[in-house]
Amino acid sequence: MTQTSNTARTYVDTVTYRPGAVILYPGKSDMLYRVSSGLIRVHTMDDDGNGLTLRYVKPGEYFGEEALAGVNRAYFAEAVTDSSVDVINPALMTAEDNLVVTTHLVRTLERAYESIYRLVGKRLRARIAGELLELKDTALATQLDSGETMIYATHDELAAAVGSVRETVTKVVGELSREGVISAGYGKITLKNEAALGEIAAA
C-alpha cells in the first residue's frame, strides 16, 4: 500500500493498491472509502470457509459505510485491479458530502435487493449471465477490436459472486460457450451475444 497524494480537502488521503491487496478486514471501522479508479471487491466467508462476493465497488462509489454509524465491519474489501482509493474521515464531512453518500447508500441498497433476488429467485444459469453483464462495466472488462467485450474473471471468482462452486459454474460456462453466447478461455470470458445473455439473465 502506498500513499500517493492528498486532495484539496484535508480529510481525504488517496491510497493506491495492487491487485489482490486487502484494504479492509472485519473489525473496527473509522473511515469511509471512495474508489477513485480500479475495482474493489467486498466479500465475506461462510462457515465452511468459502468466499462470497457481496458486491463490486466501481469508481465514484463508496465502501466502509458502517463507519458513519460507528459499527464494526463484517467483511473484507480487496483490490481486484490496480486501484486508487480516497480515505475519508466521516467526522469532517459537510452536509453536502453526507447527501452524496446517502444517495449512494440508497443506490447500493437497490443493487443489494437485485442481487438477493438473483441469488434466491434465479437459476444458476441466469445468475451467471447477470453477473457477466454486471462486470461488463468494470475495470475487469476490455473492448476488443471486434467490438465484443472480454472480461477477466476466473470460474472461482464467478462462483463466489453467484453463490455456487467452481465445478458447477464451469459446467454452465461450458453450456453458454457451446450455445455461442460467450467464449471462455483461461481467466477470461468474451461476451459474444449480449442480447442473448440479457434474455438468459432475465429468465
mmCIF file of C-alpha atoms in Angstrom:
data_model
loop_
_atom_site.group_PDB
_atom_site.id
_atom_site.type_symbol
_atom_site.label_atom_id
_atom_site.label_comp_id
_atom_site.label_asym_id
_atom_site.label_seq_id
_atom_site.Cartn_x
_atom_site.Cartn_y
_atom_site.Cartn_z
ATOM 1 C CA MET A 1 0.000 0.000 0.000
ATOM 2 C CA THR A 2 1.470 3.348 -0.993
ATOM 3 C CA GLN A 3 0.078 6.755 -0.170
ATOM 4 C CA THR A 4 0.322 8.857 -3.293
ATOM 5 C CA SER A 5 -1.273 12.222 -2.656
ATOM 6 C CA ASN A 6 -3.708 14.358 -0.707
ATOM 7 C CA THR A 7 -6.655 16.069 -2.317
ATOM 8 C CA ALA A 8 -7.558 19.679 -1.701
ATOM 9 C CA ARG A 9 -9.839 18.502 1.076
ATOM 10 C CA THR A 10 -7.575 17.825 4.035
ATOM 11 C CA TYR A 11 -9.723 14.961 5.326
ATOM 12 C CA VAL A 12 -9.055 12.825 2.257
ATOM 13 C CA ASP A 13 -5.956 10.747 1.544
ATOM 14 C CA THR A 14 -5.573 8.945 -1.762
ATOM 15 C CA VAL A 15 -4.038 5.491 -1.473
ATOM 16 C CA THR A 16 -3.092 3.074 -4.256
ATOM 17 C CA TYR A 17 -3.383 -0.711 -4.115
ATOM 18 C CA ARG A 18 -2.117 -3.540 -6.265
ATOM 19 C CA PRO A 19 -4.460 -6.365 -7.373
ATOM 20 C CA GLY A 20 -5.128 -8.773 -4.514
ATOM 21 C CA ALA A 21 -4.283 -6.284 -1.767
ATOM 22 C CA VAL A 22 -6.692 -6.462 1.171
ATOM 23 C CA ILE A 23 -7.830 -2.945 2.037
ATOM 24 C CA LEU A 24 -10.197 -3.724 4.896
ATOM 25 C CA TYR A 25 -10.608 -6.612 7.319
ATOM 26 C CA PRO A 26 -13.579 -7.380 9.594
ATOM 27 C CA GLY A 27 -13.397 -5.328 12.763
ATOM 28 C CA LYS A 28 -13.466 -1.735 13.951
ATOM 29 C CA SER A 29 -14.460 0.856 11.396
ATOM 30 C CA ASP A 30 -13.498 4.523 11.488
ATOM 31 C CA MET A 31 -13.013 5.685 7.899
ATOM 32 C CA LEU A 32 -15.138 5.880 4.760
ATOM 33 C CA TYR A 33 -13.648 4.933 1.374
ATOM 34 C CA ARG A 34 -14.368 6.130 -2.162
ATOM 35 C CA VAL A 35 -12.996 4.391 -5.238
ATOM 36 C CA SER A 36 -11.154 6.835 -7.482
ATOM 37 C CA SER A 37 -10.051 4.260 -10.072
ATOM 38 C CA GLY A 38 -9.969 0.495 -10.470
ATOM 39 C CA LEU A 39 -12.327 -2.036 -8.903
ATOM 40 C CA ILE A 40 -12.831 -3.196 -5.306
ATOM 41 C CA ARG A 41 -14.477 -6.448 -4.259
ATOM 42 C CA VAL A 42 -16.364 -6.591 -0.969
ATOM 43 C CA HIS A 43 -16.621 -10.180 0.222
ATOM 44 C CA THR A 44 -17.105 -12.447 3.212
ATOM 45 C CA MET A 45 -16.620 -16.092 4.173
ATOM 46 C CA ASP A 46 -19.234 -18.690 5.102
ATOM 47 C CA ASP A 47 -18.832 -21.189 7.938
ATOM 48 C CA ASP A 48 -17.067 -23.620 5.596
ATOM 49 C CA GLY A 49 -14.509 -21.050 4.525
ATOM 50 C CA ASN A 50 -15.997 -20.455 1.082
ATOM 51 C CA GLY A 51 -15.759 -16.932 -0.271
ATOM 52 C CA LEU A 52 -18.892 -14.990 -1.198
ATOM 53 C CA THR A 53 -18.760 -11.733 -3.144
ATOM 54 C CA LEU A 54 -21.187 -9.225 -1.674
ATOM 55 C CA ARG A 55 -20.662 -6.522 -4.289
ATOM 56 C CA TYR A 56 -18.160 -4.793 -6.530
ATOM 57 C CA VAL A 57 -17.359 -1.130 -5.931
ATOM 58 C CA LYS A 58 -16.697 0.947 -9.035
ATOM 59 C CA PRO A 59 -15.086 4.395 -9.440
ATOM 60 C CA GLY A 60 -17.145 7.095 -7.739
ATOM 61 C CA GLU A 61 -18.752 4.607 -5.359
ATOM 62 C CA TYR A 62 -18.153 4.171 -1.625
ATOM 63 C CA PHE A 63 -17.465 1.327 0.784
ATOM 64 C CA GLY A 64 -16.846 1.179 4.509
ATOM 65 C CA GLU A 65 -20.178 2.941 5.133
ATOM 66 C CA GLU A 66 -20.520 1.343 8.564
ATOM 67 C CA ALA A 67 -18.030 3.961 9.783
ATOM 68 C CA LEU A 68 -20.855 6.502 9.534
ATOM 69 C CA ALA A 69 -22.737 4.638 12.281
ATOM 70 C CA GLY A 70 -19.703 3.549 14.308
ATOM 71 C CA VAL A 71 -20.484 -0.162 13.955
ATOM 72 C CA ASN A 72 -17.983 -2.948 13.330
ATOM 73 C CA ARG A 73 -17.217 -4.167 9.838
ATOM 74 C CA ALA A 74 -18.173 -7.774 8.983
ATOM 75 C CA TYR A 75 -16.468 -8.154 5.603
ATOM 76 C CA PHE A 76 -13.229 -7.877 3.648
ATOM 77 C CA ALA A 77 -12.519 -5.331 0.905
ATOM 78 C CA GLU A 78 -9.921 -6.298 -1.699
ATOM 79 C CA ALA A 79 -8.489 -4.588 -4.770
ATOM 80 C CA VAL A 80 -9.360 -6.579 -7.898
ATOM 81 C CA THR A 81 -7.291 -4.407 -10.229
ATOM 82 C CA ASP A 82 -4.758 -1.625 -9.724
ATOM 83 C CA SER A 83 -6.898 0.752 -7.704
ATOM 84 C CA SER A 84 -6.817 4.211 -6.199
ATOM 85 C CA VAL A 85 -8.963 4.821 -3.113
ATOM 86 C CA ASP A 86 -9.830 8.031 -1.255
ATOM 87 C CA VAL A 87 -9.868 7.679 2.537
ATOM 88 C CA ILE A 88 -12.402 9.980 4.178
ATOM 89 C CA ASN A 89 -12.873 10.951 7.813
ATOM 90 C CA PRO A 90 -16.666 10.936 8.402
ATOM 91 C CA ALA A 91 -16.310 13.436 11.262
ATOM 92 C CA LEU A 92 -15.142 16.118 8.828
ATOM 93 C CA MET A 93 -17.783 15.582 6.158
ATOM 94 C CA THR A 94 -20.026 18.503 5.193
ATOM 95 C CA ALA A 95 -23.801 18.395 4.761
ATOM 96 C CA GLU A 96 -23.243 18.198 1.010
ATOM 97 C CA ASP A 97 -20.878 15.252 1.474
ATOM 98 C CA ASN A 98 -23.451 13.470 3.617
ATOM 99 C CA LEU A 99 -26.130 13.948 0.955
ATOM 100 C CA VAL A 100 -23.865 12.459 -1.706
ATOM 101 C CA VAL A 101 -23.098 9.436 0.469
ATOM 102 C CA THR A 102 -26.766 8.983 1.412
ATOM 103 C CA THR A 103 -27.710 8.930 -2.275
ATOM 104 C CA HIS A 104 -25.006 6.336 -2.857
ATOM 105 C CA LEU A 105 -26.334 4.209 0.015
ATOM 106 C CA VAL A 106 -29.833 4.225 -1.493
ATOM 107 C CA ARG A 107 -28.471 3.033 -4.840
ATOM 108 C CA THR A 108 -26.318 0.418 -3.141
ATOM 109 C CA LEU A 109 -29.353 -0.895 -1.259
ATOM 110 C CA GLU A 110 -31.300 -1.130 -4.520
ATOM 111 C CA ARG A 111 -28.465 -3.139 -6.075
ATOM 112 C CA ALA A 112 -28.343 -5.351 -2.981
ATOM 113 C CA TYR A 113 -32.055 -6.124 -3.370
ATOM 114 C CA GLU A 114 -31.462 -7.034 -7.017
ATOM 115 C CA SER A 115 -28.538 -9.284 -6.064
ATOM 116 C CA ILE A 116 -30.539 -11.044 -3.356
ATOM 117 C CA TYR A 117 -33.398 -11.645 -5.783
ATOM 118 C CA ARG A 118 -30.957 -13.022 -8.353
ATOM 119 C CA LEU A 119 -29.395 -15.350 -5.780
ATOM 120 C CA VAL A 120 -32.609 -16.767 -4.347
ATOM 121 C CA GLY A 121 -35.020 -16.406 -7.238
ATOM 122 C CA LYS A 122 -32.950 -17.222 -10.314
ATOM 123 C CA ARG A 123 -31.390 -20.387 -11.667
ATOM 124 C CA LEU A 124 -27.599 -20.520 -11.738
ATOM 125 C CA ARG A 125 -27.572 -20.008 -15.498
ATOM 126 C CA ALA A 126 -29.407 -16.682 -15.104
ATOM 127 C CA ARG A 127 -27.215 -15.624 -12.187
ATOM 128 C CA ILE A 128 -24.035 -16.186 -14.190
ATOM 129 C CA ALA A 129 -25.424 -14.288 -17.177
ATOM 130 C CA GLY A 130 -26.425 -11.395 -14.916
ATOM 131 C CA GLU A 131 -23.027 -11.306 -13.240
ATOM 132 C CA LEU A 132 -21.193 -11.210 -16.571
ATOM 133 C CA LEU A 133 -23.315 -8.272 -17.672
ATOM 134 C CA GLU A 134 -22.625 -6.554 -14.346
ATOM 135 C CA LEU A 135 -18.871 -6.991 -14.806
ATOM 136 C CA LYS A 136 -19.091 -5.596 -18.343
ATOM 137 C CA ASP A 137 -18.921 -2.043 -16.982
ATOM 138 C CA THR A 138 -15.995 -2.526 -14.619
ATOM 139 C CA ALA A 139 -12.206 -2.369 -14.784
ATOM 140 C CA LEU A 140 -12.222 -6.146 -15.366
ATOM 141 C CA ALA A 141 -13.621 -5.620 -18.856
ATOM 142 C CA THR A 142 -11.858 -4.577 -22.046
ATOM 143 C CA GLN A 143 -13.192 -3.792 -25.506
ATOM 144 C CA LEU A 144 -11.812 -5.968 -28.302
ATOM 145 C CA ASP A 145 -11.183 -4.814 -31.858
ATOM 146 C CA SER A 146 -14.194 -6.925 -32.849
ATOM 147 C CA GLY A 147 -16.399 -4.733 -30.670
ATOM 148 C CA GLU A 148 -17.001 -7.562 -28.220
ATOM 149 C CA THR A 149 -16.312 -7.238 -24.501
ATOM 150 C CA MET A 150 -13.818 -9.524 -22.800
ATOM 151 C CA ILE A 151 -13.979 -9.923 -19.017
ATOM 152 C CA TYR A 152 -11.042 -11.068 -16.938
ATOM 153 C CA ALA A 153 -12.603 -13.400 -14.373
ATOM 154 C CA THR A 154 -11.898 -16.949 -13.233
ATOM 155 C CA HIS A 155 -14.544 -19.579 -12.595
ATOM 156 C CA ASP A 156 -13.681 -19.365 -8.881
ATOM 157 C CA GLU A 157 -14.414 -15.632 -8.905
ATOM 158 C CA LEU A 158 -17.697 -16.178 -10.727
ATOM 159 C CA ALA A 159 -18.660 -18.886 -8.259
ATOM 160 C CA ALA A 160 -18.027 -16.550 -5.321
ATOM 161 C CA ALA A 161 -20.178 -13.899 -6.965
ATOM 162 C CA VAL A 162 -23.168 -16.118 -7.763
ATOM 163 C CA GLY A 163 -23.205 -18.263 -4.636
ATOM 164 C CA SER A 164 -22.079 -21.525 -6.210
ATOM 165 C CA VAL A 165 -18.965 -23.678 -6.597
ATOM 166 C CA ARG A 166 -16.367 -23.688 -9.366
ATOM 167 C CA GLU A 167 -17.278 -27.098 -10.779
ATOM 168 C CA THR A 168 -20.914 -26.158 -11.312
ATOM 169 C CA VAL A 169 -20.040 -22.745 -12.725
ATOM 170 C CA THR A 170 -17.588 -24.381 -15.153
ATOM 171 C CA LYS A 171 -20.400 -26.636 -16.405
ATOM 172 C CA VAL A 172 -22.745 -23.703 -17.054
ATOM 173 C CA VAL A 173 -19.995 -21.622 -18.680
ATOM 174 C CA GLY A 174 -19.362 -24.579 -20.992
ATOM 175 C CA GLU A 175 -23.046 -24.713 -21.928
ATOM 176 C CA LEU A 176 -23.141 -20.988 -22.702
ATOM 177 C CA SER A 177 -19.978 -21.339 -24.775
ATOM 178 C CA ARG A 178 -21.438 -24.184 -26.841
ATOM 179 C CA GLU A 179 -24.521 -22.068 -27.480
ATOM 180 C CA GLY A 180 -22.312 -19.262 -28.818
ATOM 181 C CA VAL A 181 -23.407 -16.767 -26.169
ATOM 182 C CA ILE A 182 -19.882 -16.452 -24.758
ATOM 183 C CA SER A 183 -16.436 -17.861 -25.380
ATOM 184 C CA ALA A 184 -14.270 -18.843 -22.446
ATOM 185 C CA GLY A 185 -10.517 -19.094 -22.036
ATOM 186 C CA TYR A 186 -8.233 -19.315 -19.025
ATOM 187 C CA GLY A 187 -9.241 -16.480 -16.696
ATOM 188 C CA LYS A 188 -11.223 -14.627 -19.342
ATOM 189 C CA ILE A 189 -14.690 -14.706 -20.885
ATOM 190 C CA THR A 190 -15.739 -12.930 -24.074
ATOM 191 C CA LEU A 191 -19.352 -11.821 -24.458
ATOM 192 C CA LYS A 192 -20.332 -12.957 -27.956
ATOM 193 C CA ASN A 193 -24.056 -12.220 -27.832
ATOM 194 C CA GLU A 194 -25.017 -9.703 -25.145
ATOM 195 C CA ALA A 195 -28.670 -9.632 -26.219
ATOM 196 C CA ALA A 196 -28.977 -13.387 -25.667
ATOM 197 C CA LEU A 197 -27.083 -13.039 -22.385
ATOM 198 C CA GLY A 198 -29.584 -10.413 -21.265
ATOM 199 C CA GLU A 199 -32.501 -12.714 -22.103
ATOM 200 C CA ILE A 200 -30.917 -15.521 -20.081
ATOM 201 C CA ALA A 201 -30.302 -13.171 -17.136
ATOM 202 C CA ALA A 202 -33.947 -12.082 -17.191
ATOM 203 C CA ALA A 203 -35.359 -15.620 -17.378
#
